[in-house]
Structures are given as C-alpha cells and as structure tokens.
PDB file of C-alpha atoms in Angstrom:
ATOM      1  CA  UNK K   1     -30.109  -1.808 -87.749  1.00 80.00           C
ATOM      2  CA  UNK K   2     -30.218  -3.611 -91.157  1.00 88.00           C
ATOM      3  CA  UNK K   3     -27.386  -4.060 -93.834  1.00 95.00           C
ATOM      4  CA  UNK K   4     -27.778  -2.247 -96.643  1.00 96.00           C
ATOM      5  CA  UNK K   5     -27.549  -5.911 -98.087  1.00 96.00           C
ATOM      6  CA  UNK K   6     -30.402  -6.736 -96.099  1.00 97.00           C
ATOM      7  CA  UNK K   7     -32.213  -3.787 -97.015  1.00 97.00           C
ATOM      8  CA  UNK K   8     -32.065  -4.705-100.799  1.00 98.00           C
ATOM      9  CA  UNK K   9     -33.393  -8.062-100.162  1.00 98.00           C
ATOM     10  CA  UNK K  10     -36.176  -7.281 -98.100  1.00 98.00           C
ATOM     11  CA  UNK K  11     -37.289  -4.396-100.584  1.00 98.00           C
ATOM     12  CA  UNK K  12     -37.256  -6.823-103.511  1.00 98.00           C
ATOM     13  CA  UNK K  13     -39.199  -9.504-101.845  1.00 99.00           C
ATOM     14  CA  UNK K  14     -41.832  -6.648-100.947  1.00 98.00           C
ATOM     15  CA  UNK K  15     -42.121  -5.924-105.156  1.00 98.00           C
ATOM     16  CA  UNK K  16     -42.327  -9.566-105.201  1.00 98.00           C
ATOM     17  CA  UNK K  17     -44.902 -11.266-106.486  1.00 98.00           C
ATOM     18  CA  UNK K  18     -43.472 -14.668-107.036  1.00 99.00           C
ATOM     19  CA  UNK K  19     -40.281 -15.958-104.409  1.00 99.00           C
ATOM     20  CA  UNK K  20     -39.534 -18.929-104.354  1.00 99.00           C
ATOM     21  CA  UNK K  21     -37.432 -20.591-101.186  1.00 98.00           C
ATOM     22  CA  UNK K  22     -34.781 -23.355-101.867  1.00 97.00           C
ATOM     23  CA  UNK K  23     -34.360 -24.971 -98.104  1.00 97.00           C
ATOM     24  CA  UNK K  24     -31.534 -27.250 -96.753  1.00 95.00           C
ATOM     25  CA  UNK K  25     -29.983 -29.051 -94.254  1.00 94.00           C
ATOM     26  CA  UNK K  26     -29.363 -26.000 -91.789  1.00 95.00           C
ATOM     27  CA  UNK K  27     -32.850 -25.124 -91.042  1.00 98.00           C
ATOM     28  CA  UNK K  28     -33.779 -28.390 -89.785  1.00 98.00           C
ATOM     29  CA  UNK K  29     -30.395 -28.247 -87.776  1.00 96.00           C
ATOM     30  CA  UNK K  30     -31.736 -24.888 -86.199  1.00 97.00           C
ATOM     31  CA  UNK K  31     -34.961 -27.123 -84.552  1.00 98.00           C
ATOM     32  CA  UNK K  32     -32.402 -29.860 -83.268  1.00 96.00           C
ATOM     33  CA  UNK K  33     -32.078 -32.451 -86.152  1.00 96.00           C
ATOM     34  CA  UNK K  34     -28.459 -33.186 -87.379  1.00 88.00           C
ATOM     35  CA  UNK K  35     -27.232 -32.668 -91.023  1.00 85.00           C
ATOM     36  CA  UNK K  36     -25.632 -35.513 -93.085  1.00 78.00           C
ATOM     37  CA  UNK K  37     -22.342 -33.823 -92.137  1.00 73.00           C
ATOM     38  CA  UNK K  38     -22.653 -34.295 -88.630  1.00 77.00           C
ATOM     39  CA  UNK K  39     -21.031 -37.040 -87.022  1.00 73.00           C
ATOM     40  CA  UNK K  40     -23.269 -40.144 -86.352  1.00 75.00           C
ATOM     41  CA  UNK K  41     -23.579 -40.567 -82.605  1.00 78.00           C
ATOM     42  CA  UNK K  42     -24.186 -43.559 -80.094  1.00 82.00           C
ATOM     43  CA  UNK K  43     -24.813 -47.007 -81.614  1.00 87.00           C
ATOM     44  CA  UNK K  44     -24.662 -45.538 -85.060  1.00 86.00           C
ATOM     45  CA  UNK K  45     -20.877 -44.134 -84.302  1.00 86.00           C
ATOM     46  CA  UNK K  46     -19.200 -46.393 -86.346  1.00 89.00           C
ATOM     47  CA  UNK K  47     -21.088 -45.917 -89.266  1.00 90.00           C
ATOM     48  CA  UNK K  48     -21.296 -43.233 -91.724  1.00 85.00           C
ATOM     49  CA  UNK K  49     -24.424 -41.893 -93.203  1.00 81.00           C
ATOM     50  CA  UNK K  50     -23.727 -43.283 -96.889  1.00 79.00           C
ATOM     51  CA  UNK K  51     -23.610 -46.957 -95.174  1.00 85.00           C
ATOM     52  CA  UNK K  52     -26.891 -46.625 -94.704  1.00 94.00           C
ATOM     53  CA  UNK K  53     -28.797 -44.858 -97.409  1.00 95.00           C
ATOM     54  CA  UNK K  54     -28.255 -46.289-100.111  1.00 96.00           C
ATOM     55  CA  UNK K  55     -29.820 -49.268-102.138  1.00 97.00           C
ATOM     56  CA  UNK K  56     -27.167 -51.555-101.634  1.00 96.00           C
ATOM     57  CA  UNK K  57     -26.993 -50.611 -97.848  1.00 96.00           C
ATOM     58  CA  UNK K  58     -30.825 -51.773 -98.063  1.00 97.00           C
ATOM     59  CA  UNK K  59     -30.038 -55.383 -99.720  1.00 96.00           C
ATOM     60  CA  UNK K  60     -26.882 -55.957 -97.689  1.00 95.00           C
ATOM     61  CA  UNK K  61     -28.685 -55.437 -94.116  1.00 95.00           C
ATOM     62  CA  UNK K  62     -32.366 -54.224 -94.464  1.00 96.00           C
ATOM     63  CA  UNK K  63     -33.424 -54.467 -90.458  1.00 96.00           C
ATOM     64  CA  UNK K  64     -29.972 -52.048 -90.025  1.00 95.00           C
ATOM     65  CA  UNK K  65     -31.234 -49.394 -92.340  1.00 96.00           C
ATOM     66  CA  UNK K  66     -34.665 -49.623 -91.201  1.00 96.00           C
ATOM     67  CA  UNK K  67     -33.729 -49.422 -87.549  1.00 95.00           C
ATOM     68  CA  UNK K  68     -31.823 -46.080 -88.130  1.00 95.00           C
ATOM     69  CA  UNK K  69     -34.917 -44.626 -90.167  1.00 95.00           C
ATOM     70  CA  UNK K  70     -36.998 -44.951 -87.541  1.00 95.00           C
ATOM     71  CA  UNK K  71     -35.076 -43.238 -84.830  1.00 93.00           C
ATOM     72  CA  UNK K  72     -34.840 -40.764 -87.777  1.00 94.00           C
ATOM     73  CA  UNK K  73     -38.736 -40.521 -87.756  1.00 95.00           C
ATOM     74  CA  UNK K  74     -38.926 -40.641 -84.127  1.00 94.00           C
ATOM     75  CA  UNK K  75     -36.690 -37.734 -84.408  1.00 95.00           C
ATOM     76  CA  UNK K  76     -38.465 -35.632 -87.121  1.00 97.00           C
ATOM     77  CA  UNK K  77     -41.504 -36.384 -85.418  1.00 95.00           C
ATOM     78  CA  UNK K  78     -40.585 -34.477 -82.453  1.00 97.00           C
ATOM     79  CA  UNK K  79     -38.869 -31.437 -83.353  1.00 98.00           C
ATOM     80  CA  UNK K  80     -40.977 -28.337 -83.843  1.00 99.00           C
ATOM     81  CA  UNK K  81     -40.602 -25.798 -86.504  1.00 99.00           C
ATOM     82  CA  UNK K  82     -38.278 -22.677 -85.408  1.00 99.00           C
ATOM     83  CA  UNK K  83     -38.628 -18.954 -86.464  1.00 99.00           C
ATOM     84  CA  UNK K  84     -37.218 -19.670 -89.526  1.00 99.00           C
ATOM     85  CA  UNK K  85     -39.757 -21.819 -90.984  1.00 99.00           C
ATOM     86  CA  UNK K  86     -42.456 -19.982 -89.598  1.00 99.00           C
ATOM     87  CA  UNK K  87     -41.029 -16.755 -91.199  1.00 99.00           C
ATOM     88  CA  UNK K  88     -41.420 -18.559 -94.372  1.00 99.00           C
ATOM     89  CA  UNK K  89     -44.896 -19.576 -93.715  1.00 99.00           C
ATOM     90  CA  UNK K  90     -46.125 -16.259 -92.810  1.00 98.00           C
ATOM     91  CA  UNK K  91     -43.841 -14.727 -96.127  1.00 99.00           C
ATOM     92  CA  UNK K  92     -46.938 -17.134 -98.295  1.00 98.00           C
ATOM     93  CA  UNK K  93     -49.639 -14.731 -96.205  1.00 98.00           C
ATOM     94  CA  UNK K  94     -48.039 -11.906 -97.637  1.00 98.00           C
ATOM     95  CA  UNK K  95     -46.562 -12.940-101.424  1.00 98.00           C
ATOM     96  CA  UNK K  96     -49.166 -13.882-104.052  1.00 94.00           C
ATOM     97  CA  UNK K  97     -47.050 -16.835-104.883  1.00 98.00           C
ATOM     98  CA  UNK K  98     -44.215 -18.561-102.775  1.00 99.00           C
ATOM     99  CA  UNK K  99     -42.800 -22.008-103.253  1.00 99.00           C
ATOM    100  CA  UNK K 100     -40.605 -23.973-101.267  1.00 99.00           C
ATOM    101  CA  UNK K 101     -38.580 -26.003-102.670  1.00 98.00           C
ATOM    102  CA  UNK K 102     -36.749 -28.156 -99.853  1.00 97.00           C
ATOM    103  CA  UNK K 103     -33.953 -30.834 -99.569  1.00 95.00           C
ATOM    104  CA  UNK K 104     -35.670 -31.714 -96.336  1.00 97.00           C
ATOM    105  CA  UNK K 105     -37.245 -35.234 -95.557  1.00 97.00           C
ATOM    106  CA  UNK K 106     -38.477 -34.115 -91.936  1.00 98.00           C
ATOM    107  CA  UNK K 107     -42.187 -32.250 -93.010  1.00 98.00           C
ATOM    108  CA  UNK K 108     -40.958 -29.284 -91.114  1.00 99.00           C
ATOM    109  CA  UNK K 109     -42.427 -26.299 -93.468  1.00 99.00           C
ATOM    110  CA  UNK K 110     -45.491 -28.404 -93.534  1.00 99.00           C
ATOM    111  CA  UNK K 111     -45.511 -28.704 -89.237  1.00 98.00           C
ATOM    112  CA  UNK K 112     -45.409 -25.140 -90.231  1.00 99.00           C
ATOM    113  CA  UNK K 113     -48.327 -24.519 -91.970  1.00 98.00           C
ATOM    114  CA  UNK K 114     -46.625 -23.574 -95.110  1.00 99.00           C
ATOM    115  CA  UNK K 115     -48.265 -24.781 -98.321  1.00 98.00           C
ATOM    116  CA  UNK K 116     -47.019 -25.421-101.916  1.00 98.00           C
ATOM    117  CA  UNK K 117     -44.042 -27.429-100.579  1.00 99.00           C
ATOM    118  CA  UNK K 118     -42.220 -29.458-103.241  1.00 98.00           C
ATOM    119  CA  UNK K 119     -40.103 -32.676-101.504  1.00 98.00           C
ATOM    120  CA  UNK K 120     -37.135 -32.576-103.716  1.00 95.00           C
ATOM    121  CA  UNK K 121     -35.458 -35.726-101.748  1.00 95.00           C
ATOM    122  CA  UNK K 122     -39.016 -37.138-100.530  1.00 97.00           C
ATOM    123  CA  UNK K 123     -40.626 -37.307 -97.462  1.00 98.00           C
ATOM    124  CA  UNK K 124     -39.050 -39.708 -94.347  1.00 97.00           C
ATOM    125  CA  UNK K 125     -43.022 -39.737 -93.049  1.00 96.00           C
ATOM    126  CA  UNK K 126     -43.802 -41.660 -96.215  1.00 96.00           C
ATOM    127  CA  UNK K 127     -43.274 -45.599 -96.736  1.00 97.00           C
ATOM    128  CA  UNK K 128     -43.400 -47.629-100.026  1.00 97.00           C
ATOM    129  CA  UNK K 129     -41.805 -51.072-100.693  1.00 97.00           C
ATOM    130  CA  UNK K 130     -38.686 -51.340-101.881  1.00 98.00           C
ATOM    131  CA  UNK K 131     -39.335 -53.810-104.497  1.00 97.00           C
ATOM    132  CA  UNK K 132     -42.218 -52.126-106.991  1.00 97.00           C
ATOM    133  CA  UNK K 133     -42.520 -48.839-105.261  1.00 96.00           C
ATOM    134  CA  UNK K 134     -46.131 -49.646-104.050  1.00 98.00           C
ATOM    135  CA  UNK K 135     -46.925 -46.807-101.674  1.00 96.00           C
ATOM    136  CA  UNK K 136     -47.531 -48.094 -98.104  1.00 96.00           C
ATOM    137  CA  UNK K 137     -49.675 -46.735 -95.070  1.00 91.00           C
ATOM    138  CA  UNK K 138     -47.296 -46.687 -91.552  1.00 87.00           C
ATOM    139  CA  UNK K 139     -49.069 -46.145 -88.512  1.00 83.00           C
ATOM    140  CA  UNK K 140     -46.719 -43.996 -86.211  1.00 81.00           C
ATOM    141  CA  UNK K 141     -48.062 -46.046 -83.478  1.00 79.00           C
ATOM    142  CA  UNK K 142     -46.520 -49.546 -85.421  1.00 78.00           C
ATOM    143  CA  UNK K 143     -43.507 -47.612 -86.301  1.00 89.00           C
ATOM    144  CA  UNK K 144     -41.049 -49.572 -84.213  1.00 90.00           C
ATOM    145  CA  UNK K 145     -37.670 -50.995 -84.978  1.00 90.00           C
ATOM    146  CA  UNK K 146     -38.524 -54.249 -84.057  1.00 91.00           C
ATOM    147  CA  UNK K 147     -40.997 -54.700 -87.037  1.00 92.00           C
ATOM    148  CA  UNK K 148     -40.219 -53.913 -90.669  1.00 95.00           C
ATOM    149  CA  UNK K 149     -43.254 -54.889 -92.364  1.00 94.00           C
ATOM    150  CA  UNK K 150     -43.975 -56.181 -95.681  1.00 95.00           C
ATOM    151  CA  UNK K 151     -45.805 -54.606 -98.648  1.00 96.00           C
ATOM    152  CA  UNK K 152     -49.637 -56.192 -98.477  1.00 95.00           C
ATOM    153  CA  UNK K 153     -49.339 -56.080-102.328  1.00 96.00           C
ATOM    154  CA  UNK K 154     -46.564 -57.340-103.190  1.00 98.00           C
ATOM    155  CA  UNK K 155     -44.212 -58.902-100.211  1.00 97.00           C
ATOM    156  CA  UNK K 156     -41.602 -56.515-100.883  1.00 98.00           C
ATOM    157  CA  UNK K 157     -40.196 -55.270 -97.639  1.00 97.00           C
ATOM    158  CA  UNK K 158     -40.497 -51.804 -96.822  1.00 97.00           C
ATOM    159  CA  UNK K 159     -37.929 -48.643 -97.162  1.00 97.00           C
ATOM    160  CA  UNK K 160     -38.491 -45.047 -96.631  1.00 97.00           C
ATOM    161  CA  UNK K 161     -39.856 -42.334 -98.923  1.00 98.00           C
ATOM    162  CA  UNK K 162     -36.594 -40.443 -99.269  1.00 97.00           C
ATOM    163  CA  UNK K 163     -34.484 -40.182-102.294  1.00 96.00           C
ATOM    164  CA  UNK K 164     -31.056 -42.221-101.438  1.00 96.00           C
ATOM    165  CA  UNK K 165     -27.450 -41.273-102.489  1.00 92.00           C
ATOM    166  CA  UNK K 166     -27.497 -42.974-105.990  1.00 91.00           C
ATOM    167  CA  UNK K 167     -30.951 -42.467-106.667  1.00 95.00           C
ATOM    168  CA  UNK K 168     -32.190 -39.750-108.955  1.00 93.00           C
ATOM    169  CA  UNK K 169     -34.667 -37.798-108.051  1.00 94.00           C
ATOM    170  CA  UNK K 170     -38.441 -37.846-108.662  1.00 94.00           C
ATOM    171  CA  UNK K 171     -38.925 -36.129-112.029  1.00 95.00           C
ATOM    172  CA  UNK K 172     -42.316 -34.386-111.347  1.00 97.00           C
ATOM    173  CA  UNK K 173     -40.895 -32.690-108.077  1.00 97.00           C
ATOM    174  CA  UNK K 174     -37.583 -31.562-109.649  1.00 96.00           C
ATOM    175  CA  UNK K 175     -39.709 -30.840-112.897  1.00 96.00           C
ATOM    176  CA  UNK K 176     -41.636 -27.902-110.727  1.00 98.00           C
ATOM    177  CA  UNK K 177     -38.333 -26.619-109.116  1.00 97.00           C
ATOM    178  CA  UNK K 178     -36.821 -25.475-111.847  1.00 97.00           C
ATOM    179  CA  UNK K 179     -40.279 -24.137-113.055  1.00 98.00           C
ATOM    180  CA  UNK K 180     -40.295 -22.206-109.511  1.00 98.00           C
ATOM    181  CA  UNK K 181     -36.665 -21.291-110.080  1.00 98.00           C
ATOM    182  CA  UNK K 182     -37.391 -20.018-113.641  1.00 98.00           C
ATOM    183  CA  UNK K 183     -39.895 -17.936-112.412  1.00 98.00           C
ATOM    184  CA  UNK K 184     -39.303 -16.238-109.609  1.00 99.00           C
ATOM    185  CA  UNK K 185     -38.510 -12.959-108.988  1.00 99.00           C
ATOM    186  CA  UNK K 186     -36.695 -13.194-105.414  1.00 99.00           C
ATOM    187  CA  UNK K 187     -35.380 -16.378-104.511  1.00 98.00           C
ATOM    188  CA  UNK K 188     -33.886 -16.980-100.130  1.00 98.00           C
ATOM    189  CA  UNK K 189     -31.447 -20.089-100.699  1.00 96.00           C
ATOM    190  CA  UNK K 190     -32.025 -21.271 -96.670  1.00 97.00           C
ATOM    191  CA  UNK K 191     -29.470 -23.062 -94.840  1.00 94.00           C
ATOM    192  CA  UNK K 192     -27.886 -24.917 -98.135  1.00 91.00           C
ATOM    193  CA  UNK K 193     -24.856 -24.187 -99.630  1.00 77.00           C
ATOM    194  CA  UNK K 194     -24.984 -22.086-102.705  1.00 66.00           C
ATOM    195  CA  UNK K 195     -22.501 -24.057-104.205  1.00 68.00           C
ATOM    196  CA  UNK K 196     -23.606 -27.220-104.340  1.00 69.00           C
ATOM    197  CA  UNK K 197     -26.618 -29.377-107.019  1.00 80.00           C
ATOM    198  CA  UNK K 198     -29.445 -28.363-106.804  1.00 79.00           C
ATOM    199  CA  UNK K 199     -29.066 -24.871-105.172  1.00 74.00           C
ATOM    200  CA  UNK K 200     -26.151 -23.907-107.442  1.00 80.00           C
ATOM    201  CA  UNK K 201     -28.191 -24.799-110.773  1.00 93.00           C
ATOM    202  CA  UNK K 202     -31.658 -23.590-109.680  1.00 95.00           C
ATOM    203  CA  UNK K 203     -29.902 -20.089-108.221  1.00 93.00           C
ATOM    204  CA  UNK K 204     -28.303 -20.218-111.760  1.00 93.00           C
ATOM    205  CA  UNK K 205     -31.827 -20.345-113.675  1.00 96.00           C
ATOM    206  CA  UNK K 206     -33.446 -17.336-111.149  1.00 97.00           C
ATOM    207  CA  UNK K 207     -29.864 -15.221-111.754  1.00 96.00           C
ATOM    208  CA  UNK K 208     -30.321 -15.958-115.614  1.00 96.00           C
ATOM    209  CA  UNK K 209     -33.837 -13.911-115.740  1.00 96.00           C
ATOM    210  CA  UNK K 210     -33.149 -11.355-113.445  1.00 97.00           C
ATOM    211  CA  UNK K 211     -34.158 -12.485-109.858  1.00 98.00           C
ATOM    212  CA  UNK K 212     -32.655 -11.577-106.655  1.00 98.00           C
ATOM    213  CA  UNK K 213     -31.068 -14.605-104.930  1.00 96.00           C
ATOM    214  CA  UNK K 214     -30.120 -14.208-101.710  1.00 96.00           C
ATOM    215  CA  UNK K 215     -27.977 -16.805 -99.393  1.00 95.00           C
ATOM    216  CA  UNK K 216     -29.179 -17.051 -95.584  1.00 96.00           C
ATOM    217  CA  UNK K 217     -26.546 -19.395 -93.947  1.00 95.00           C
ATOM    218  CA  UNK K 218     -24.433 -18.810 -91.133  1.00 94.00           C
ATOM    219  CA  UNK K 219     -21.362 -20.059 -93.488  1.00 90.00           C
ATOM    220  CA  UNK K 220     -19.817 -17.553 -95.465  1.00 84.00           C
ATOM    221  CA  UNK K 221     -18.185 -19.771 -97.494  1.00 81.00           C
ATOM    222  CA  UNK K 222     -22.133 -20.881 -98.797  1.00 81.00           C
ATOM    223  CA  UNK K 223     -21.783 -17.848-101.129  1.00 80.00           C
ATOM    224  CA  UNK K 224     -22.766 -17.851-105.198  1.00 84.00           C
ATOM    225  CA  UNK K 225     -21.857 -15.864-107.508  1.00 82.00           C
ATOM    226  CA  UNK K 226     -23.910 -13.532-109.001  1.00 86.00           C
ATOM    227  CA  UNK K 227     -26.141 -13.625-105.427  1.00 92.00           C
ATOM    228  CA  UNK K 228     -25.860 -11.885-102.534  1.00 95.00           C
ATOM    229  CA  UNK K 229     -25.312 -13.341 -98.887  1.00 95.00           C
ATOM    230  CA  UNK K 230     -26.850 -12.563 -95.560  1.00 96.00           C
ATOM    231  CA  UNK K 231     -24.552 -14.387 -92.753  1.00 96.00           C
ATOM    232  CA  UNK K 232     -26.652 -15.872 -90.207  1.00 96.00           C
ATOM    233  CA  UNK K 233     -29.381 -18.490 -88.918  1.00 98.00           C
ATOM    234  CA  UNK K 234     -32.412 -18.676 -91.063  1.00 98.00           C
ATOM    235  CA  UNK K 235     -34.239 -18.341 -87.505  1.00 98.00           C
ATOM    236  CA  UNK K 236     -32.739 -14.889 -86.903  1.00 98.00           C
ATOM    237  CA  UNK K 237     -32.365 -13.919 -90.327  1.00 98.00           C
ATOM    238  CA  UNK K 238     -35.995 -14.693 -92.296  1.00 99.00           C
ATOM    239  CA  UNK K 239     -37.928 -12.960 -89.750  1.00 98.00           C
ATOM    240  CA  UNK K 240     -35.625  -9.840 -89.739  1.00 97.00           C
ATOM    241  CA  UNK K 241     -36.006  -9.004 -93.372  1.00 98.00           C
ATOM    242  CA  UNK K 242     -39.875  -9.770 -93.455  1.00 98.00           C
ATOM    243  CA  UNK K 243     -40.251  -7.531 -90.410  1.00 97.00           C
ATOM    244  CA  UNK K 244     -38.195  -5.219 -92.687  1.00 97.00           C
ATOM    245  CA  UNK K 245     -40.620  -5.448 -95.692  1.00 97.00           C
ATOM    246  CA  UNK K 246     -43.891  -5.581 -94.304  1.00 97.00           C
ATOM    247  CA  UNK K 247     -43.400  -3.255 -90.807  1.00 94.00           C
ATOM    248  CA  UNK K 248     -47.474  -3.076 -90.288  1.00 87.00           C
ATOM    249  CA  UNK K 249     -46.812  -6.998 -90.375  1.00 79.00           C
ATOM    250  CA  UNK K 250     -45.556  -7.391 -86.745  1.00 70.00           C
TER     251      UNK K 250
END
C-alpha cells in the first residue's frame, strides 16, 4: 500500500512531461560504492577524503592521489547499477523528457542505459592532464597504480576527470542543470541531501515555478522545505512509485 505522499508524487510524474532527477551520493552507495562520508578503509585509513582531492593534494604527492583514483575506478568499474537507477532509466521510456542531473563520478545511470545525463562533478572514467586540461585517452587495461602517465601533448602528468573540493564546477554542465531545474515539472532529489548546494538551490528554482520536488533518501533529516519526502532507498523507492504511475508498465 502506497502513502498518500507517494501517491501524489507518482500521479504528478504521470502528468509529467518534463522531470528532471538530481542524483547523489546514496544511490551509488545502494550498488556497493562508499560516500565521501564514509570512513576511508585499509591503507587509506589514516587519511581523509579532502587529503586527497584536492589540487594541492595533487602537487604535494601526485603518485598518492593517483593510486587512490584508481582503486576508485577499479571500484566504479565493477559495481552494477541497482533498481534504483534502472527505475530511472526506464522513467526516460515513459516521460517525453527526463534529465539527470548527478553528483556522481562512477557512470552508473549511463551502465544503466539512461541517456541525457549531465556530470555535474565530472566523470572518474575520464583523464586529462593536470597542467592545461588536455583531455587524455586511459586504457582500462594500462590503468594501474604503478604507472601515472604523462600527457603526450604537453608532459603534464595526469589527474582524473572529477571536479575536486576547491574547484568550481564546469560551467556548461551546471549551465544545463539549472535549465533542467527551471523547467521541470516533477523533480526526484535521489539519495542527496535536500539541504545541501546544488540540490538545495536547483530544488529552489523547480519549487519557484511550480514543480513537485520530491526527496527519496532513507534520511529524514534530507528534507526541504517547500518539497515533500519519501523515506527510503532509491532502489525500493523509484520503482514503487513508477509501478504506481504507469501499472500496464510492469
């Protein structure tokens, strides 16, 4: 039996005919990858995420942070999308228009299937040189910790396509965000607080015009104002109120 909350979302995302999804940390947690909150494990105990993505992490020791991003890789590389993400990729067979906008580096919506996926932090799958920014082409097969290559172009050595803390973010990718906030009419803020940049202002620009935005996270304290909040795992959650809207779907 549905919520009566639940019921409301999954009736306006059937009117829908633009939704756009603002993911985060917790559905990548949901297929086995930790969040930035989770304690560091193993060799990397003693360090804390910020230590090592950042730019000055990269001058001060870059065979470190290249070492941990490629046991991140290794790791993205092997988990598979979970019912959460796929809900999402089978809501874009049904909506005229969905957009995912995600905080996610793994390419998990895109292991997916899902289209139209804006990279608001970048992609950990992607390589350029730290230096100029040349883009760079990584073989997964080469990807080892034992060799950081160099940028053919320029020397530079290489870093990862992500956006780091004290970096800003691409302007073209947050640029079509807020267009997808702006025009939505039902955004699903996934397993990211509702609280924090960029959910909080992008939820604020859907609220503004009249969308429904609805909060899946199993954290009730992910809650903003002026949404409403389902409490539970994207993985549970997405799939129940699309199975709700579109019945004949299943």
């Amino acid at each position: 039996m549905l919520s009566d909350t639940e019921m409301h979302v999954a009736q306006a995302l059937r009117q829908a005919k633009r939704v756009t999804v603002l993911s985060g940390a917790g559905i990548s947690a949901e297929s086995g990858l930790p969040t930035f909150r989770d304690p560091l494990t193993g060799y990397w105990s003693k360090f804390r995420p910020e230590d090592l993505a950042t730019p000055i992490a990269f001058r001060r020791n870059p065979e470190l942070v290249w070492r941990w991003y490629c046991e991140r890789r290794a790791a993205a590389r092997a988990a598979k999308p979970n019912p959460g993400h796929l809900a999402i990729t089978k809501l874009q067979s049904i909506v005229p228009a969905v957009t995912i906008v995600t905080q996610n580096v793994d390419g998990l919506h895109q292991s997916a299937s899902s289209t139209n996926v804006i990279e608001l932090h970048g992609s950990i799958h992607a390589t350029r040189c730290f230096d100029r920014d040349h883009v760079m082409e990584l073989n997964p097969e080469e990807d080892s910790p034992d060799r950081h290559p160099a940028c053919p172009l320029c020397g530079s050595l290489a870093r990862p396509g992500v956006v780091w803390f004290g970096e800003m973010l691409p302007e073209e990718a947050l640029a079509r965000s807020i267009s997808a906030a702006n025009e939505c009419d039902v955004m699903l803020v996934v397993g990211t607080s509702g609280i924090v940049q960029p959910a909080a202002s992008l939820g604020s620009r859907a609220l503004s015009h009249g969308a429904v935005v609805a909060v899946v996270n199993p954290d009730p304290r992910s809650v903003m104002t002026g949404g409403v909040f389902l409490e539970g795992p994207a993985g549970s959650m997405l799939p129940r109120l699309i199975d709700a809207a579109w019945p004949d779907s299943k």
